[in-house]
GROMACS .gro file of C-alpha atoms in nm:
model
  302
    1UNK     CA    1  -0.005   0.006   0.005
    2UNK     CA    2   0.104   0.329  -0.083
    3UNK     CA    3   0.242   0.604   0.165
    4UNK     CA    4  -0.071   0.877   0.035
    5UNK     CA    5  -0.270   0.797   0.308
    6UNK     CA    6   0.045   0.799   0.594
    7UNK     CA    7   0.194   1.081   0.764
    8UNK     CA    8   0.574   1.103   0.799
    9UNK     CA    9   0.672   1.001   1.194
   10UNK     CA   10   0.765   1.340   1.366
   11UNK     CA   11   1.150   1.211   1.385
   12UNK     CA   12   1.183   1.117   1.055
   13UNK     CA   13   1.087   1.421   0.911
   14UNK     CA   14   1.377   1.631   0.748
   15UNK     CA   15   1.596   1.852   0.942
   16UNK     CA   16   1.553   2.227   0.874
   17UNK     CA   17   1.842   2.357   0.742
   18UNK     CA   18   1.983   2.721   0.669
   19UNK     CA   19   2.201   2.829   0.388
   20UNK     CA   20   2.443   2.725   0.533
   21UNK     CA   21   2.347   2.402   0.599
   22UNK     CA   22   2.319   2.462   0.972
   23UNK     CA   23   2.045   2.193   1.158
   24UNK     CA   24   1.793   2.452   1.294
   25UNK     CA   25   1.653   2.357   1.610
   26UNK     CA   26   1.261   2.296   1.620
   27UNK     CA   27   1.113   2.650   1.745
   28UNK     CA   28   1.378   2.863   1.619
   29UNK     CA   29   1.379   3.092   1.360
   30UNK     CA   30   1.540   2.996   1.051
   31UNK     CA   31   1.668   3.283   0.907
   32UNK     CA   32   1.864   3.348   1.201
   33UNK     CA   33   2.092   3.070   1.123
   34UNK     CA   34   2.392   3.084   0.861
   35UNK     CA   35   2.746   3.114   0.868
   36UNK     CA   36   2.847   3.397   1.163
   37UNK     CA   37   2.992   3.634   0.922
   38UNK     CA   38   2.735   3.595   0.639
   39UNK     CA   39   2.888   3.360   0.397
   40UNK     CA   40   2.601   3.088   0.363
   41UNK     CA   41   2.529   2.956   0.049
   42UNK     CA   42   2.222   3.079  -0.094
   43UNK     CA   43   1.950   2.848  -0.196
   44UNK     CA   44   1.716   2.844  -0.468
   45UNK     CA   45   1.472   3.097  -0.340
   46UNK     CA   46   1.458   3.458  -0.389
   47UNK     CA   47   1.371   3.630  -0.118
   48UNK     CA   48   1.284   3.967  -0.205
   49UNK     CA   49   1.016   4.170  -0.039
   50UNK     CA   50   0.775   4.466  -0.148
   51UNK     CA   51   0.733   4.628   0.201
   52UNK     CA   52   1.077   4.841   0.176
   53UNK     CA   53   0.980   4.979  -0.130
   54UNK     CA   54   0.593   5.046   0.027
   55UNK     CA   55   0.772   5.207   0.327
   56UNK     CA   56   0.994   5.420   0.113
   57UNK     CA   57   0.662   5.554  -0.092
   58UNK     CA   58   0.479   5.617   0.217
   59UNK     CA   59   0.789   5.833   0.358
   60UNK     CA   60   0.833   5.998   0.009
   61UNK     CA   61   0.435   6.087   0.056
   62UNK     CA   62   0.521   6.192   0.404
   63UNK     CA   63   0.784   6.470   0.326
   64UNK     CA   64   0.627   6.590   0.037
   65UNK     CA   65   0.300   6.619   0.180
   66UNK     CA   66   0.472   6.829   0.447
   67UNK     CA   67   0.649   7.050   0.170
   68UNK     CA   68   0.310   7.093  -0.031
   69UNK     CA   69   0.163   7.200   0.295
   70UNK     CA   70   0.419   7.446   0.420
   71UNK     CA   71   0.444   7.613   0.005
   72UNK     CA   72   0.054   7.634  -0.005
   73UNK     CA   73   0.057   7.821   0.343
   74UNK     CA   74   0.363   8.037   0.280
   75UNK     CA   75   0.242   8.097  -0.122
   76UNK     CA   76  -0.071   8.016  -0.153
   77UNK     CA   77  -0.011   7.826  -0.498
   78UNK     CA   78  -0.159   7.524  -0.406
   79UNK     CA   79  -0.403   7.425  -0.131
   80UNK     CA   80  -0.260   7.339   0.232
   81UNK     CA   81  -0.528   7.070   0.232
   82UNK     CA   82  -0.342   6.905  -0.035
   83UNK     CA   83  -0.042   6.863   0.164
   84UNK     CA   84  -0.234   6.760   0.494
   85UNK     CA   85  -0.414   6.455   0.285
   86UNK     CA   86  -0.065   6.372   0.107
   87UNK     CA   87   0.142   6.345   0.412
   88UNK     CA   88  -0.167   6.109   0.600
   89UNK     CA   89  -0.183   5.882   0.337
   90UNK     CA   90   0.245   5.865   0.336
   91UNK     CA   91   0.227   5.831   0.696
   92UNK     CA   92  -0.012   5.559   0.652
   93UNK     CA   93   0.190   5.414   0.381
   94UNK     CA   94   0.538   5.422   0.583
   95UNK     CA   95   0.360   5.269   0.892
   96UNK     CA   96   0.211   5.012   0.678
   97UNK     CA   97   0.557   4.906   0.508
   98UNK     CA   98   0.749   4.946   0.812
   99UNK     CA   99   0.485   4.693   0.990
  100UNK     CA  100   0.499   4.455   0.710
  101UNK     CA  101   0.885   4.459   0.655
  102UNK     CA  102   0.898   4.361   1.058
  103UNK     CA  103   0.639   4.101   1.059
  104UNK     CA  104   0.830   3.938   0.735
  105UNK     CA  105   1.215   3.988   0.854
  106UNK     CA  106   1.166   3.912   1.233
  107UNK     CA  107   0.823   3.813   1.387
  108UNK     CA  108   0.679   3.527   1.089
  109UNK     CA  109   1.009   3.316   1.116
  110UNK     CA  110   0.988   3.296   1.468
  111UNK     CA  111   0.621   3.181   1.453
  112UNK     CA  112   0.711   2.951   1.135
  113UNK     CA  113   0.911   2.638   1.275
  114UNK     CA  114   0.925   2.490   0.936
  115UNK     CA  115   0.940   2.810   0.671
  116UNK     CA  116   1.192   2.854   0.436
  117UNK     CA  117   1.563   2.857   0.412
  118UNK     CA  118   1.663   3.247   0.432
  119UNK     CA  119   2.019   3.414   0.390
  120UNK     CA  120   2.150   3.585   0.693
  121UNK     CA  121   2.381   3.785   0.414
  122UNK     CA  122   2.042   3.922   0.202
  123UNK     CA  123   1.946   4.057   0.518
  124UNK     CA  124   2.262   4.226   0.598
  125UNK     CA  125   2.307   4.343   0.245
  126UNK     CA  126   1.954   4.499   0.256
  127UNK     CA  127   1.975   4.673   0.537
  128UNK     CA  128   2.284   4.829   0.452
  129UNK     CA  129   2.114   4.936   0.106
  130UNK     CA  130   1.823   5.083   0.303
  131UNK     CA  131   2.068   5.316   0.581
  132UNK     CA  132   2.228   5.412   0.229
  133UNK     CA  133   1.939   5.562   0.057
  134UNK     CA  134   1.803   5.722   0.390
  135UNK     CA  135   2.146   5.907   0.385
  136UNK     CA  136   1.991   6.111   0.072
  137UNK     CA  137   1.665   6.202   0.272
  138UNK     CA  138   1.878   6.333   0.554
  139UNK     CA  139   2.091   6.485   0.323
  140UNK     CA  140   1.841   6.681   0.152
  141UNK     CA  141   1.666   6.848   0.484
  142UNK     CA  142   2.077   6.928   0.578
  143UNK     CA  143   2.163   7.089   0.206
  144UNK     CA  144   1.824   7.317   0.265
  145UNK     CA  145   1.961   7.398   0.656
  146UNK     CA  146   2.291   7.519   0.488
  147UNK     CA  147   2.115   7.731   0.193
  148UNK     CA  148   1.941   7.871   0.519
  149UNK     CA  149   2.277   7.952   0.667
  150UNK     CA  150   2.387   8.132   0.351
  151UNK     CA  151   2.114   8.405   0.375
  152UNK     CA  152   2.122   8.660   0.652
  153UNK     CA  153   2.230   8.493   1.015
  154UNK     CA  154   2.171   8.461   1.283
  155UNK     CA  155   1.765   8.444   1.233
  156UNK     CA  156   1.570   8.645   1.507
  157UNK     CA  157   1.331   8.348   1.584
  158UNK     CA  158   1.659   8.155   1.685
  159UNK     CA  159   1.621   8.027   2.069
  160UNK     CA  160   1.895   7.903   2.328
  161UNK     CA  161   1.958   7.586   2.139
  162UNK     CA  162   2.288   7.447   2.350
  163UNK     CA  163   2.192   7.336   2.711
  164UNK     CA  164   2.193   7.047   2.967
  165UNK     CA  165   1.915   6.875   2.802
  166UNK     CA  166   2.078   6.814   2.446
  167UNK     CA  167   2.398   6.714   2.600
  168UNK     CA  168   2.228   6.471   2.805
  169UNK     CA  169   2.019   6.349   2.537
  170UNK     CA  170   2.328   6.274   2.302
  171UNK     CA  171   2.508   6.091   2.626
  172UNK     CA  172   2.172   5.881   2.673
  173UNK     CA  173   2.171   5.808   2.275
  174UNK     CA  174   2.610   5.747   2.281
  175UNK     CA  175   2.540   5.502   2.575
  176UNK     CA  176   2.310   5.302   2.386
  177UNK     CA  177   2.515   5.225   2.081
  178UNK     CA  178   2.766   5.103   2.355
  179UNK     CA  179   2.538   4.839   2.538
  180UNK     CA  180   2.354   4.730   2.188
  181UNK     CA  181   2.718   4.645   2.089
  182UNK     CA  182   2.805   4.479   2.384
  183UNK     CA  183   2.488   4.287   2.390
  184UNK     CA  184   2.595   4.157   2.084
  185UNK     CA  185   2.925   4.062   2.184
  186UNK     CA  186   2.789   3.906   2.518
  187UNK     CA  187   2.579   3.703   2.271
  188UNK     CA  188   2.852   3.573   2.066
  189UNK     CA  189   3.013   3.469   2.378
  190UNK     CA  190   2.718   3.267   2.491
  191UNK     CA  191   2.623   3.501   2.784
  192UNK     CA  192   2.275   3.505   2.809
  193UNK     CA  193   2.207   3.724   3.129
  194UNK     CA  194   2.436   3.994   3.009
  195UNK     CA  195   2.319   3.955   2.655
  196UNK     CA  196   1.942   4.014   2.772
  197UNK     CA  197   2.066   4.278   3.064
  198UNK     CA  198   2.256   4.495   2.848
  199UNK     CA  199   1.957   4.455   2.514
  200UNK     CA  200   1.702   4.596   2.786
  201UNK     CA  201   1.935   4.878   2.882
  202UNK     CA  202   1.943   4.988   2.489
  203UNK     CA  203   1.565   4.987   2.505
  204UNK     CA  204   1.537   5.215   2.793
  205UNK     CA  205   1.776   5.483   2.692
  206UNK     CA  206   1.638   5.475   2.365
  207UNK     CA  207   1.290   5.527   2.559
  208UNK     CA  208   1.455   5.802   2.780
  209UNK     CA  209   1.635   5.969   2.465
  210UNK     CA  210   1.273   6.016   2.273
  211UNK     CA  211   1.090   6.171   2.641
  212UNK     CA  212   1.377   6.369   2.648
  213UNK     CA  213   1.341   6.523   2.304
  214UNK     CA  214   0.931   6.539   2.325
  215UNK     CA  215   1.054   6.733   2.667
  216UNK     CA  216   1.270   6.989   2.452
  217UNK     CA  217   0.972   7.040   2.191
  218UNK     CA  218   0.777   7.181   2.469
  219UNK     CA  219   1.012   7.382   2.648
  220UNK     CA  220   1.049   7.531   2.271
  221UNK     CA  221   0.671   7.592   2.200
  222UNK     CA  222   0.528   7.650   2.521
  223UNK     CA  223   0.821   7.892   2.685
  224UNK     CA  224   1.023   8.003   2.382
  225UNK     CA  225   0.720   8.022   2.129
  226UNK     CA  226   0.965   7.849   1.840
  227UNK     CA  227   0.804   7.601   1.618
  228UNK     CA  228   0.797   7.448   1.271
  229UNK     CA  229   0.649   7.785   1.163
  230UNK     CA  230   0.891   8.022   1.320
  231UNK     CA  231   1.078   8.126   0.964
  232UNK     CA  232   1.326   7.893   0.802
  233UNK     CA  233   1.526   7.806   1.060
  234UNK     CA  234   1.234   7.643   1.231
  235UNK     CA  235   1.129   7.477   0.954
  236UNK     CA  236   1.484   7.281   0.930
  237UNK     CA  237   1.538   7.246   1.308
  238UNK     CA  238   1.199   7.074   1.334
  239UNK     CA  239   1.219   6.887   1.014
  240UNK     CA  240   1.616   6.740   1.101
  241UNK     CA  241   1.522   6.668   1.458
  242UNK     CA  242   1.173   6.542   1.409
  243UNK     CA  243   1.298   6.314   1.098
  244UNK     CA  244   1.530   6.195   1.347
  245UNK     CA  245   1.300   6.122   1.606
  246UNK     CA  246   1.089   5.919   1.393
  247UNK     CA  247   1.395   5.687   1.295
  248UNK     CA  248   1.445   5.682   1.683
  249UNK     CA  249   1.095   5.567   1.718
  250UNK     CA  250   1.123   5.312   1.463
  251UNK     CA  251   1.447   5.159   1.640
  252UNK     CA  252   1.333   5.143   1.968
  253UNK     CA  253   1.021   4.958   1.768
  254UNK     CA  254   1.252   4.710   1.647
  255UNK     CA  255   1.512   4.648   1.999
  256UNK     CA  256   1.156   4.568   2.169
  257UNK     CA  257   1.121   4.285   1.913
  258UNK     CA  258   1.440   4.184   1.940
  259UNK     CA  259   1.341   4.175   2.329
  260UNK     CA  260   1.052   3.959   2.289
  261UNK     CA  261   1.237   3.729   2.108
  262UNK     CA  262   1.547   3.699   2.299
  263UNK     CA  263   1.341   3.655   2.587
  264UNK     CA  264   1.220   3.348   2.376
  265UNK     CA  265   1.590   3.237   2.344
  266UNK     CA  266   1.570   3.298   1.947
  267UNK     CA  267   1.909   3.393   1.966
  268UNK     CA  268   2.264   3.271   2.000
  269UNK     CA  269   2.603   3.280   1.877
  270UNK     CA  270   2.523   3.194   1.519
  271UNK     CA  271   2.154   3.327   1.533
  272UNK     CA  272   2.206   3.692   1.548
  273UNK     CA  273   2.070   3.801   1.200
  274UNK     CA  274   1.800   4.043   1.340
  275UNK     CA  275   2.085   4.143   1.632
  276UNK     CA  276   2.308   4.262   1.337
  277UNK     CA  277   2.029   4.429   1.140
  278UNK     CA  278   1.888   4.630   1.401
  279UNK     CA  279   2.180   4.704   1.547
  280UNK     CA  280   2.342   4.871   1.206
  281UNK     CA  281   2.009   5.074   1.175
  282UNK     CA  282   2.058   5.209   1.557
  283UNK     CA  283   2.444   5.309   1.486
  284UNK     CA  284   2.320   5.449   1.221
  285UNK     CA  285   2.089   5.696   1.372
  286UNK     CA  286   2.333   5.774   1.635
  287UNK     CA  287   2.604   5.877   1.419
  288UNK     CA  288   2.293   6.093   1.247
  289UNK     CA  289   2.230   6.272   1.595
  290UNK     CA  290   2.591   6.344   1.636
  291UNK     CA  291   2.616   6.491   1.319
  292UNK     CA  292   2.309   6.667   1.389
  293UNK     CA  293   2.422   6.833   1.712
  294UNK     CA  294   2.737   6.957   1.586
  295UNK     CA  295   2.574   7.093   1.274
  296UNK     CA  296   2.242   7.217   1.388
  297UNK     CA  297   2.304   7.293   1.750
  298UNK     CA  298   2.648   7.385   1.823
  299UNK     CA  299   2.683   7.527   1.439
  300UNK     CA  300   2.365   7.761   1.470
  301UNK     CA  301   2.506   7.866   1.845
  302UNK     CA  302   2.813   8.008   1.690
   0.00000   0.00000   0.00000
């Protein structure tokens, strides 16, 4: 009798394997496995994702909508409500793209015990490509700021930027990069408790930084009357710091997912793809902030 009506015994199922031939234990995410240096072999499947494209299109709509709103409000050439609608649609697209990306790259593999093989190298290279393109987004706003500086300086609406708050916030973000780095090192050395503690500390530092930035906004708006509509410098300041704050918030979401999965034991010395990709993003956000502080906070005050 053929085997059409029989199910294969559990212990005779073929072992799951990643792109480099490692056996993947049940309950672990297959995309986390592979050559630790990203040299695992690729399988016959193509692992492209549409979600980064959706997120990029949403971000373009958000930034374009803000620009259209400012243009319409200042010149009357276009209805400001058109910009608001475009920004809202862009925000929805951005959040949907990010949610789909996080689910596909991090959450779905954790739920799928017999999922397809995935290459660690593809995740890392895609993250680096995303960060490379993200540089252009920040560069556009920095160029706008530099153009503003060519004109009359300093502007009359310039508030006191340098203070203890921005110094403390900078220290918090730098410290979070340090804790993230050593959390990864602890994982590589199989120090699980240290890894969990440092990863949790990174999440806490990121949250405090974001709260500090929100408090800074409150001080500027409520006490100094300095807002997004406060001339060209106000637009540049809140555009750059707000864009960075958005990146920090997204990074915090990614780290929170890492903490959840780390608590479930999904990571190990050879299962660190998500840790590597999110840490690359977080270090990028940290580097952008340091450049922003030097150019915007210090540069505008001297």
